[in-house]
Amino acid sequence: MAAGKKVWDWEISAKTSYWDWSLPELWSYRYLLSSLVRRDFLLKYQQTILGPLWILLLPILTLITYVLVFGKLVGISTGETPKVLFYFSGIVLWNLFSDSFTGTSNTFRENARLFSKVYFPRIVMPAAVTSSHFLQFLIQFALLLLLIGYYGIFQGYRPSFSLWVVGFPIAIVLVGVIGFSLGLLFSVLTAKYRDMVSLINLGIRLFMFLTPVIYPLASVPDNLHWIVTLNPLTPLFELFRLGLLGEGVVTPANLIYSLLFAIIVALAALLTFNKQGDKLIDVV
Amino acid sequence: MSDVVIEVEELSKIYRLGSIGTGSLRQDLQRWWTTSVLKKNDLFFSGKDTNAAAQRQFLWALQNISFQVKQGEALGIIGSNGSGKSTLLKIISRIVRPTNGLVRGKGKVSSLLEVGTGFHQELSGRENIYISGYILGMSKNEIQKKFDEIVAFSGVEKFIDTPVKRYSSGMYVRLAFAVAAHLEPDILIVDEVLAVGDADFQKKCLGKMREVSRADGRTILFVSHSMQAVKNLCDKALWLNQGKMMASGPVSHVVNSYLSGVQQLKLKQQWATPDEAPGNDLVRLKSVELIPQTANPDEPLDIRAALTVRFQFWNMSDDVLLSAGLHLFTYGGDCIFDVPAPATTCDKGIVEGECTIPGNFLNDGSYYISLIILRDTSVVLYHYEECLSFELEDYRENIQWYGKWSGAVRPKLPFALKQSKMALQE
């Protein structure tokens, strides 16, 4: 320590900054993250009869509904792809987005008590929520792969694979990133303005219809095409299906648009969360 | 040892009062309009507005607080409710941001502002130890190393794999504190809420904290309403009142000035007319007063002082047989004695009574007095609870022992040892 000049480890002032992530600090909280994910799983399935089976059961039930309603009743064409595979791939990826989005957007509301009693990097909480939804996604994704295998072996389904197969992990990551980042942005808003909660719940349901979850982009009428393509999730869903099922409409321009959107929204979310996070404790 | 580990400079915190939830979007827009578009100074942040109406919307939770804490020191923070103690702790713990000012420090900080931070009802004791430990900033190694110790300290070995929702509240608190007690930060911040559970467990907690500060050389910031606990644990103290620092320095000095500041409130109460006095149609209290029989009334009361309780009340009916009872309670609510005044026939008018508690009789601590006025020796006419409260300071002479003296009373009874004339071997 230099004479006359004190060296401080930390400093707290009125100013909050946009960018003061301390990586060593975050790293030291990695166990908190993993135990929060663990807690999430334990809590969700404690005192349920089927337990973790629900992770698979819910999307399967959704799948049955979609096949009946949109497939049989409404009769939306899914192209060459079997309806089951088409809908299930959409459901699985959409769940990843909507779960991580709604999960993170409640960060401040759900943890207000905890946040007002102890300090830890606030980002750990939404990160844990997203991680646990991502794990859930991986389990559902495994079921999707099994279904594809089943259709390939027993139903004579031959998806036309191409080089695009490398694209589906990119789609997954970007969908996760966008869900998490939008969630973070909205978490700041829901903390301040509770009205946002209802808006989010409604908005996410409507948003699903703007995303090619239950219909392929190819079947969208031309006059509505632009709205659906404006949605940055659209190219990612198409890329996901193109990679796995060999059917989808993707152009490089669309993909770059989604990628840029993901990067910008992620940066904006991290900056806002960092800047506003500490102030929000007074408001929540 | 004389290193400064926490430095607080000109710390202030303002809270906006009123409804935060509704209309805050409008307020936010308004504020944005005045500050960003009209380029006016924001009242909320400048804090120097002349507009009294606007001033009332803000609450200075802390106002220009500055102090330093050296390594290994235990600093007690005292003050009445709403004086800003918890806000100060929250700022130093990085939970809320100050409005102005700066806190700087060295070393790892852990704060215990509630019992069972991060505990979840549905999880087992084992899970909760881990998750709570992580949230409070322990590392995996630390927890694993201390796991057995934590379980032993809490005494819930048998139930460690049972969800904590099935624990008794005592077990819950013990487990929660056990986790907290095994933290090893450089600076430990403790709010009084930790002082829960039975007396025995409280003692254990305080003992553990003392051990942490004295033996391991850790710095402690401790908020409490219990002057006894502060005096036992801390070397220095800080007295806050409505966000302002009233005094700071050696613990006994600060505690004394705090007590003599607070005490006056309840040493005397009087009412000018029967209409505003507490009571009912039969009797109304006129005044009640505690008069210490000491030479210097400005000094804090200590256990040597005899205390006279004098009271007057308006009696509204003629020819009734009145009597009174004086109850003395410890601050914890245990009744120490109930002194009855013999029944007397009284007429309409003012009735007065007086009772003296001898000096060298009560132990040090906080007490309060309740007054009961009875008719025909058994019918309660009026019961005025906590009409007086006071605190007695410790005083010891020729006694080489400084721990907390146990017992509700400390009477001076004739008691002596002497050498017996009998030989060791008969």
XYZ file of C-alpha atoms in Angstrom:
710
model
C 0.000 0.000 0.000
C 1.467 3.304 -1.037
C 2.049 5.746 1.771
C -0.618 8.384 2.118
C -2.761 6.860 -0.545
C -5.337 4.311 0.393
C -6.305 1.472 -1.825
C -9.913 0.459 -1.587
C -11.413 -2.820 -2.705
C -14.819 -1.424 -3.356
C -16.674 1.815 -3.540
C -20.374 2.619 -3.391
C -21.720 5.901 -4.639
C -24.877 7.326 -6.101
C -23.664 6.711 -9.611
C -24.566 3.467 -11.265
C -22.653 2.621 -14.344
C -23.634 0.874 -17.511
C -20.654 -1.358 -17.701
C -18.980 -2.478 -14.516
C -19.246 -6.223 -14.660
C -16.675 -7.783 -12.438
C -15.901 -11.106 -14.010
C -14.037 -12.595 -11.031
C -17.023 -11.703 -8.891
C -19.460 -13.327 -11.291
C -17.253 -16.378 -11.470
C -17.279 -16.703 -7.700
C -21.058 -16.963 -7.804
C -21.131 -19.863 -10.275
C -22.142 -22.310 -7.567
C -25.049 -20.108 -6.652
C -26.162 -20.316 -10.243
C -25.993 -24.088 -10.365
C -27.733 -24.526 -7.050
C -30.488 -22.153 -8.109
C -31.053 -24.238 -11.219
C -31.129 -27.314 -9.021
C -33.570 -25.636 -6.678
C -35.778 -24.743 -9.585
C -36.022 -28.358 -10.684
C -36.540 -29.658 -7.167
C -39.273 -27.164 -6.455
C -41.141 -27.592 -9.681
C -41.607 -31.296 -9.316
C -41.776 -31.720 -5.580
C -45.033 -33.295 -4.474
C -46.126 -34.059 -8.022
C -46.869 -37.647 -8.995
C -45.337 -37.559 -12.448
C -42.386 -35.407 -11.407
C -39.962 -34.430 -14.154
C -42.095 -36.313 -16.687
C -44.066 -33.101 -16.888
C -41.200 -31.590 -18.873
C -42.152 -33.958 -21.703
C -45.833 -34.311 -20.988
C -46.700 -30.649 -21.382
C -45.276 -30.199 -24.889
C -46.801 -33.527 -25.910
C -50.234 -32.375 -24.789
C -49.711 -29.088 -26.610
C -48.660 -31.055 -29.663
C -51.865 -33.109 -29.606
C -53.935 -29.942 -29.367
C -52.095 -28.291 -32.248
C -52.328 -31.344 -34.468
C -56.076 -31.537 -33.812
C -56.866 -27.837 -34.022
C -54.452 -26.410 -36.560
C -53.703 -29.612 -38.455
C -57.106 -31.287 -38.716
C -59.637 -28.492 -38.097
C -57.980 -25.460 -39.647
C -55.914 -27.517 -42.014
C -52.724 -25.498 -42.263
C -50.337 -27.177 -44.656
C -46.973 -28.203 -43.214
C -45.436 -29.124 -46.562
C -43.526 -32.384 -46.871
C -42.900 -32.605 -43.154
C -45.169 -34.802 -41.001
C -47.480 -32.656 -38.897
C -46.220 -34.092 -35.619
C -42.602 -33.241 -36.354
C -43.469 -29.837 -37.704
C -45.539 -28.770 -34.721
C -43.291 -30.358 -32.137
C -40.176 -28.611 -33.434
C -42.074 -25.317 -33.317
C -43.441 -25.943 -29.816
C -40.075 -26.898 -28.381
C -38.262 -23.865 -29.728
C -41.119 -21.520 -28.885
C -41.174 -22.808 -25.311
C -37.498 -21.991 -24.982
C -38.169 -18.442 -26.074
C -41.353 -17.774 -24.142
C -40.212 -19.489 -20.929
C -36.920 -17.686 -20.746
C -38.592 -14.431 -21.662
C -41.401 -14.579 -19.096
C -39.065 -16.147 -16.525
C -36.491 -13.386 -16.676
C -39.035 -10.608 -17.015
C -40.220 -11.370 -13.471
C -36.751 -11.166 -11.948
C -37.349 -8.150 -9.763
C -40.917 -8.868 -8.854
C -40.260 -12.384 -7.688
C -37.007 -11.721 -5.905
C -37.800 -8.350 -4.396
C -37.609 -9.684 -0.855
C -34.331 -11.430 -1.389
C -32.808 -8.518 -3.289
C -33.679 -6.164 -0.466
C -31.855 -8.296 2.077
C -28.608 -9.380 0.538
C -26.231 -8.359 -2.180
C -25.121 -10.650 -4.940
C -24.792 -9.916 -8.636
C -28.429 -9.583 -9.629
C -27.803 -11.076 -13.048
C -27.361 -14.479 -11.400
C -31.108 -14.779 -10.859
C -32.289 -14.338 -14.468
C -29.313 -16.351 -15.664
C -30.387 -19.218 -13.434
C -33.967 -19.043 -14.657
C -32.831 -19.118 -18.274
C -30.389 -21.939 -17.613
C -33.062 -24.077 -16.074
C -35.366 -23.449 -19.004
C -32.518 -24.274 -21.332
C -31.983 -27.613 -19.613
C -35.669 -28.256 -19.925
C -35.382 -27.419 -23.601
C -32.549 -29.900 -24.055
C -34.721 -32.678 -22.640
C -37.583 -31.767 -24.946
C -35.154 -31.462 -27.829
C -33.964 -35.014 -27.185
C -37.569 -36.163 -27.515
C -37.809 -34.281 -30.807
C -34.728 -36.129 -32.102
C -36.280 -39.429 -31.020
C -39.472 -38.544 -32.866
C -37.495 -37.708 -36.012
C -35.727 -41.064 -35.697
C -39.044 -42.854 -35.235
C -40.527 -41.244 -38.323
C -37.357 -42.000 -40.283
C -37.331 -45.688 -39.373
C -41.009 -46.653 -39.152
C -42.814 -44.115 -41.306
C -40.352 -43.937 -44.169
C -39.843 -40.211 -43.631
C -36.751 -38.990 -45.460
C -35.878 -35.409 -44.570
C -33.715 -33.719 -47.169
C -30.614 -32.888 -45.214
C -28.225 -30.276 -46.452
C -25.361 -28.213 -45.132
C -27.975 -26.187 -43.251
C -27.885 -28.870 -40.582
C -25.101 -26.883 -38.891
C -27.600 -24.044 -38.551
C -29.911 -25.425 -35.909
C -27.563 -24.937 -32.902
C -27.136 -21.324 -33.988
C -30.897 -20.952 -34.100
C -31.241 -22.394 -30.606
C -28.587 -20.127 -29.128
C -29.966 -16.998 -30.766
C -33.538 -17.760 -29.712
C -32.293 -18.272 -26.150
C -30.289 -15.054 -26.228
C -33.198 -13.017 -27.562
C -35.597 -14.490 -24.998
C -33.206 -13.804 -22.124
C -32.320 -10.293 -23.269
C -35.868 -9.164 -23.953
C -36.795 -10.652 -20.582
C -34.079 -8.599 -18.875
C -35.258 -5.408 -20.526
C -38.817 -6.079 -19.487
C -37.790 -7.056 -15.964
C -36.705 -3.455 -15.445
C -40.049 -2.268 -16.755
C -42.196 -4.693 -14.768
C -40.358 -3.701 -11.616
C -41.386 -0.098 -12.108
C -44.722 -0.419 -13.819
C -46.762 -3.403 -12.798
C -49.144 -2.953 -15.718
C -46.470 -4.458 -17.897
C -47.075 -7.897 -16.422
C -50.507 -8.269 -17.969
C -49.289 -6.727 -21.202
C -46.451 -9.197 -21.388
C -48.721 -12.172 -20.829
C -51.041 -11.056 -23.576
C -48.255 -9.895 -25.855
C -46.346 -13.137 -25.764
C -49.459 -15.076 -26.809
C -50.107 -12.774 -29.736
C -46.442 -12.766 -30.662
C -46.569 -16.504 -31.162
C -48.904 -16.041 -34.095
C -46.397 -13.705 -35.727
C -43.771 -16.400 -35.467
C -43.835 -19.470 -37.713
C -44.610 -21.877 -34.886
C -47.802 -23.426 -36.202
C -47.372 -22.544 -39.853
C -44.420 -22.525 -42.251
C -43.244 -19.172 -43.605
C -43.872 -20.513 -47.101
C -47.617 -20.648 -46.459
C -47.917 -17.025 -45.348
C -49.933 -14.919 -47.845
C -47.823 -12.348 -49.670
C -49.561 -9.296 -48.230
C -48.775 -10.441 -44.661
C -45.327 -11.680 -45.479
C -43.567 -8.505 -44.401
C -44.967 -8.571 -40.847
C -43.771 -12.094 -40.266
C -40.355 -11.424 -41.772
C -40.013 -8.311 -39.627
C -40.085 -10.599 -36.615
C -36.445 -11.434 -35.860
C -37.483 -14.856 -34.577
C -38.883 -15.910 -37.951
C -35.562 -16.671 -39.688
C -34.424 -18.565 -36.603
C -37.478 -20.816 -36.543
C -37.100 -21.431 -40.243
C -33.403 -22.139 -39.817
C -34.142 -24.561 -36.987
C -36.586 -26.528 -39.154
C -34.371 -26.308 -42.211
C -31.486 -27.791 -40.279
C -33.464 -30.563 -38.618
C -36.252 -31.355 -41.019
C -34.809 -30.014 -44.246
C -37.689 -27.657 -44.880
C -37.728 -23.914 -44.409
C -37.137 -20.604 -46.117
C -33.957 -18.832 -45.013
C -31.911 -16.157 -46.723
C -28.534 -14.928 -45.450
C -29.931 -11.403 -45.208
C -32.677 -12.615 -42.888
C -30.159 -14.405 -40.733
C -27.889 -11.394 -40.437
C -30.921 -9.354 -39.441
C -31.703 -11.817 -36.620
C -28.091 -11.973 -35.542
C -27.776 -8.188 -35.370
C -31.050 -7.975 -33.505
C -29.844 -10.528 -30.957
C -26.547 -8.697 -30.407
C -28.142 -5.283 -30.055
C -30.915 -6.395 -27.744
C -28.448 -8.366 -25.613
C -26.157 -5.368 -25.234
C -29.038 -3.049 -24.495
C -30.426 -5.481 -21.932
C -27.137 -5.948 -20.104
C -26.460 -2.211 -20.044
C -29.926 -1.315 -18.797
C -29.988 -4.081 -16.238
C -26.654 -2.997 -14.861
C -27.532 0.648 -14.801
C -31.020 0.304 -13.343
C -30.669 -2.845 -11.276
C -29.423 -1.224 -8.080
C -31.867 1.640 -8.242
C -34.862 -0.613 -8.641
C -34.626 -2.053 -5.142
C -36.077 1.205 -3.850
C -39.046 0.925 -6.156
C -40.069 -2.717 -6.354
C -4.919 -3.254 13.390
C -5.443 0.427 12.858
C -6.241 0.124 9.188
C -9.418 1.861 8.141
C -11.575 -0.726 6.409
C -14.769 1.254 5.884
C -14.946 4.912 5.134
C -18.279 6.661 4.830
C -18.270 10.168 3.446
C -21.179 12.595 3.441
C -23.676 9.832 2.881
C -27.271 10.831 2.176
C -30.334 8.961 1.078
C -33.653 10.444 0.100
C -36.826 8.476 -0.322
C -39.734 9.706 -2.306
C -42.912 9.376 -0.276
C -46.364 8.576 -1.473
C -47.684 6.075 -3.902
C -44.826 4.685 -5.880
C -46.800 2.084 -7.763
C -49.534 4.152 -9.325
C -48.882 7.254 -11.328
C -45.160 6.783 -11.223
C -45.008 6.654 -14.985
C -46.635 10.067 -15.050
C -44.217 11.346 -12.407
C -41.300 9.885 -14.260
C -42.353 11.568 -17.462
C -42.904 14.813 -15.624
C -39.475 14.610 -14.093
C -37.926 13.769 -17.408
C -39.723 16.764 -18.919
C -38.480 19.211 -16.301
C -34.914 17.953 -16.187
C -34.213 17.027 -19.762
C -36.441 19.243 -21.827
C -36.819 22.368 -19.697
C -33.295 21.941 -18.306
C -34.416 22.708 -14.784
C -32.800 21.259 -11.739
C -34.591 18.254 -10.391
C -35.857 18.847 -6.893
C -35.517 15.222 -6.090
C -31.821 15.170 -6.718
C -30.780 18.646 -5.744
C -32.620 18.349 -2.459
C -32.358 22.072 -1.845
C -35.744 23.218 -2.984
C -37.549 26.016 -1.286
C -40.953 24.665 -2.053
C -42.264 23.293 1.224
C -44.909 21.146 -0.427
C -42.335 19.414 -2.537
C -40.079 19.009 0.451
C -42.770 17.066 2.246
C -42.778 14.437 -0.461
C -39.245 13.460 0.368
C -37.821 11.745 3.353
C -34.217 12.112 4.310
C -33.448 8.626 5.500
C -29.818 9.621 5.958
C -28.289 13.045 5.940
C -24.566 13.686 5.586
C -23.291 10.766 7.553
C -19.520 10.402 7.772
C -17.503 7.977 9.821
C -14.706 5.460 9.640
C -14.385 1.941 10.915
C -11.036 0.379 11.626
C -10.164 -3.227 11.196
C -11.253 -5.474 14.053
C -13.603 -2.901 15.458
C -17.173 -3.672 16.382
C -19.363 -0.679 15.715
C -22.840 -0.553 17.180
C -25.450 1.549 15.433
C -28.252 2.702 17.685
C -31.280 4.904 17.332
C -35.039 4.740 17.562
C -37.232 3.249 14.851
C -37.008 5.067 11.556
C -33.724 6.706 12.374
C -31.991 5.347 9.295
C -30.029 2.501 10.827
C -31.242 -0.122 8.423
C -30.856 2.180 5.441
C -27.242 2.743 6.410
C -26.632 -0.988 6.646
C -28.331 -1.552 3.317
C -26.151 1.013 1.612
C -22.959 -0.438 3.025
C -24.167 -3.911 2.022
C -24.610 -2.691 -1.577
C -28.334 -3.398 -1.529
C -29.468 0.159 -2.150
C -27.620 3.090 -3.588
C -27.125 6.330 -1.699
C -28.502 9.566 -3.128
C -25.282 11.348 -2.332
C -21.960 10.521 -0.850
C -19.561 7.666 -0.910
C -18.748 4.473 0.930
C -15.393 2.838 0.403
C -14.047 -0.277 1.933
C -11.574 -3.081 1.962
C -12.293 -6.770 2.098
C -15.243 -9.026 1.664
C -18.545 -7.908 3.146
C -21.312 -10.202 4.291
C -24.560 -8.871 5.562
C -27.148 -10.563 7.714
C -30.205 -8.400 7.566
C -32.700 -11.166 8.176
C -32.791 -14.686 9.445
C -32.713 -17.267 6.720
C -31.810 -15.200 3.685
C -32.474 -17.343 0.642
C -34.130 -20.137 2.598
C -36.922 -21.899 0.813
C -39.705 -23.630 2.691
C -39.909 -26.595 0.346
C -36.245 -27.499 0.364
C -34.497 -29.716 2.863
C -32.173 -28.372 5.509
C -29.197 -29.617 3.547
C -30.242 -27.857 0.339
C -30.968 -24.693 2.239
C -27.577 -24.636 3.903
C -25.957 -24.704 0.501
C -28.190 -22.229 -1.240
C -28.226 -19.791 1.648
C -24.468 -20.117 1.979
C -23.961 -19.332 -1.679
C -26.311 -16.376 -1.548
C -24.457 -14.968 1.442
C -21.259 -15.285 -0.545
C -19.636 -18.477 0.705
C -17.718 -20.684 -1.673
C -18.461 -24.337 -2.234
C -15.311 -25.383 -0.402
C -16.132 -23.249 2.573
C -19.582 -24.744 2.928
C -18.410 -28.305 2.480
C -15.693 -27.796 5.058
C -18.073 -26.320 7.577
C -21.166 -28.326 6.805
C -20.889 -30.608 9.824
C -20.063 -27.711 12.074
C -23.112 -25.801 10.852
C -25.386 -28.767 11.413
C -23.955 -29.356 14.869
C -24.324 -25.715 15.841
C -27.963 -25.715 14.790
C -28.741 -29.007 16.483
C -31.045 -30.303 13.746
C -28.922 -33.295 12.665
C -31.882 -35.659 12.560
C -33.946 -33.464 10.291
C -31.293 -32.308 7.870
C -33.002 -34.003 4.931
C -36.510 -32.900 5.853
C -38.036 -29.868 4.123
C -37.663 -26.880 6.402
C -41.389 -26.194 6.200
C -41.810 -29.090 8.614
C -39.345 -27.591 11.085
C -40.490 -25.875 14.230
C -39.841 -22.170 14.048
C -37.086 -22.540 16.597
C -35.288 -25.152 14.540
C -35.660 -23.013 11.443
C -34.116 -19.999 13.114
C -31.300 -22.046 14.577
C -30.385 -23.552 11.245
C -30.586 -20.187 9.525
C -28.366 -18.537 12.076
C -25.934 -21.422 12.021
C -25.274 -20.800 8.337
C -24.780 -17.110 8.956
C -22.543 -17.690 11.949
C -20.091 -19.665 9.880
C -19.507 -16.996 7.302
C -15.979 -15.741 7.247
C -16.088 -12.287 5.748
C -13.691 -9.484 6.602
C -16.612 -7.253 7.456
C -19.812 -8.597 8.954
C -22.956 -6.501 8.922
C -25.658 -7.634 11.319
C -29.139 -6.290 11.849
C -30.946 -6.808 15.105
C -33.418 -9.224 13.574
C -30.862 -11.858 14.365
C -31.713 -11.504 17.986
C -34.620 -13.911 17.724
C -35.296 -17.240 19.274
C -35.152 -18.104 22.925
C -32.891 -16.361 25.379
C -30.495 -19.244 25.360
C -30.058 -19.145 21.640
C -29.684 -15.372 21.662
C -26.845 -15.762 24.079
C -25.255 -18.311 21.787
C -25.562 -15.951 18.819
C -24.107 -12.990 20.632
C -21.351 -15.202 21.963
C -20.564 -16.396 18.476
C -20.456 -12.860 17.177
C -18.213 -11.715 19.974
C -15.913 -14.594 19.209
C -15.869 -13.588 15.569
C -14.940 -10.009 16.320
C -12.526 -10.506 19.192
C -10.728 -13.681 18.269
C -10.639 -13.491 14.504
C -10.126 -9.753 14.224
C -13.110 -9.229 11.966
C -14.925 -5.966 11.680
C -18.561 -5.928 12.715
C -21.317 -3.413 12.152
C -24.185 -4.207 14.465
C -27.603 -2.610 14.671
C -29.654 -3.224 17.765
C -32.265 -1.795 20.054
C -30.810 -3.666 22.954
C -28.304 -1.371 24.629
C -27.081 -4.316 26.620
C -26.182 -6.240 23.491
C -24.490 -3.241 21.913
C -22.488 -2.574 25.028
C -21.469 -6.176 25.332
C -20.425 -6.580 21.759
C -19.170 -3.258 20.491
C -16.263 -0.960 21.266
C -17.661 1.993 19.416
C -21.116 3.215 18.611
C -22.949 5.550 16.329
C -26.231 7.176 17.259
C -28.599 8.082 14.452
C -31.739 10.106 14.860
C -34.002 10.820 11.879
C -31.170 10.309 9.487
C -28.709 12.544 11.267
C -25.704 11.487 13.227
C -26.172 12.570 16.832
C -23.042 11.123 18.346
C -20.275 8.683 17.685
C -17.391 7.395 19.700
C -16.747 4.978 22.553
C -19.764 2.793 23.134
C -20.570 3.724 26.730
C -20.466 7.415 25.958
C -22.790 7.154 22.958
C -25.193 4.775 24.652
C -25.458 7.077 27.655
C -26.209 10.137 25.639
C -28.718 8.161 23.579
C -30.470 6.907 26.686
C -30.652 10.265 28.378
C -31.981 11.680 25.123
C -34.697 9.094 24.793
C -35.561 8.667 28.424
C -37.213 11.999 29.059
C -40.072 11.084 26.854
C -41.515 8.649 29.290
C -40.283 9.939 32.626
C -43.185 12.283 32.928
C -46.627 12.553 31.418
C -49.298 15.063 32.274
C -52.554 16.351 30.915
C -54.055 19.801 31.436
C -57.767 18.986 31.320
C -59.738 15.797 31.899
C -61.012 15.910 28.307
C -57.666 15.138 26.766
C -56.459 12.807 29.491
C -56.477 9.028 29.130
C -59.140 7.284 31.144
C -62.902 6.960 31.145
C -66.027 8.449 32.723
C -65.006 7.295 36.163
C -61.369 8.257 36.399
C -58.948 10.211 34.241
C -55.227 10.407 34.665
C -53.865 13.866 35.381
C -50.176 13.177 35.632
C -47.704 10.438 36.225
C -44.058 11.066 36.877
C -40.907 9.243 37.827
C -38.719 11.287 40.112
C -35.227 9.939 40.649
C -33.776 10.693 44.060
C -30.348 11.644 42.785
C -28.182 14.660 43.336
C -27.691 15.423 39.663
C -30.855 14.959 37.588
C -28.990 15.332 34.275
C -26.958 12.199 34.704
C -28.304 8.935 33.426
C -30.041 6.910 36.081
C -28.096 4.074 37.542
C -29.066 1.277 39.823
C -28.200 3.223 42.969
C -30.966 5.757 42.505
C -34.202 5.496 44.427
C -37.152 6.182 42.146
C -40.377 7.823 43.225
C -43.475 7.302 41.155
C -45.980 10.089 41.678
C -49.349 10.189 40.001
C -52.565 12.175 40.131
C -55.955 11.423 38.684
C -59.364 12.993 38.455
C -61.988 11.028 40.288
C -65.424 11.663 38.829
C -67.680 10.126 41.461
C -68.352 10.702 45.124
C -67.853 8.248 47.930
C -66.032 5.432 46.202
C -63.542 3.051 47.713
C -60.484 3.486 45.517
C -57.216 1.634 45.459
C -54.344 1.450 42.993
C -51.749 -1.004 41.793
C -48.319 -0.289 40.445
C -46.795 -2.914 38.165
C -43.149 -2.896 37.250
C -42.135 -4.832 34.156
C -38.820 -5.583 32.538
C -38.507 -4.482 28.972
C -39.085 -8.073 27.977
C -42.509 -7.971 29.641
C -41.875 -9.961 32.806
C -43.640 -8.548 35.802
C -41.197 -7.904 38.614
C -43.646 -6.728 41.196
C -47.206 -5.598 41.770
C -47.524 -3.132 44.635
C -51.052 -2.416 45.822
C -52.056 0.804 47.531
C -54.536 0.233 50.373
C -58.121 1.186 49.600
C -59.315 4.649 50.643
C -62.706 6.253 50.376
C -62.491 9.250 48.031
C -64.797 11.983 46.827
C -64.998 13.759 43.507
C -61.768 15.623 42.811
C -58.107 14.959 42.346
C -56.584 11.926 43.993
C -52.863 11.458 44.186
C -50.532 8.664 45.028
C -46.860 8.082 45.492
C -44.632 5.055 45.721
C -40.874 4.839 46.042
C -38.756 2.056 44.652
C -35.597 1.915 46.754
C -32.161 2.379 45.228
C -29.791 -0.564 44.957
C -32.711 -2.828 44.332
C -33.296 -3.176 40.567
C -30.787 -4.621 38.160
C -29.531 -2.578 35.237
C -31.788 -2.629 32.195
C -34.976 -1.155 30.813
C -38.205 -1.143 32.728
C -41.692 0.146 32.366
C -44.478 0.815 34.798
C -48.200 0.247 34.465
C -50.787 1.808 36.699
C -54.120 0.270 37.650
C -56.891 2.103 39.468
C -59.447 -0.109 41.196
C -62.765 0.294 42.931
C -63.836 -1.787 45.930
C -60.381 -3.470 45.796
C -61.277 -5.665 42.823
C -63.107 -3.812 40.026
C -60.632 -2.356 37.521
C -61.624 1.200 36.700
C -58.711 1.980 34.468
C -55.533 0.209 33.457
C -52.883 2.435 31.936
C -50.180 0.247 30.448
C -46.644 1.491 30.000
C -47.336 4.880 31.473
C -43.677 5.321 32.377
C -40.524 3.737 31.087
C -36.954 4.151 32.135
C -33.562 2.585 31.878
C -31.118 1.988 34.678
C -27.430 2.045 34.056
C -25.044 -0.370 35.577
C -22.949 0.702 38.514
C -20.304 -1.458 40.116
C -17.894 -0.721 42.865
C -15.155 -2.988 44.110
C -16.301 -5.802 41.900
C -13.814 -7.213 39.449
C -16.340 -8.586 37.030
C -17.876 -6.936 33.994
C -20.293 -9.444 32.477
C -24.041 -8.969 32.364
C -25.440 -9.271 35.843
C -28.228 -11.802 35.780
C -31.587 -11.449 37.443
C -34.397 -8.951 37.271
C -33.497 -7.425 40.603
C -30.126 -6.837 42.200
C -30.909 -6.205 45.853
C -28.141 -5.458 48.284
C -28.663 -8.138 50.862
C -26.352 -8.732 53.768
C -24.032 -11.394 52.463
C -20.447 -12.071 53.476
C -17.815 -14.729 53.644
C -15.579 -15.177 56.589
C -12.853 -17.507 57.667
C -14.232 -20.241 59.880
C -12.386 -20.970 63.059
C -12.627 -24.710 62.504
C -9.471 -26.419 61.471
C -9.127 -28.311 58.184
C -8.652 -31.627 59.960
C -10.641 -32.248 63.057
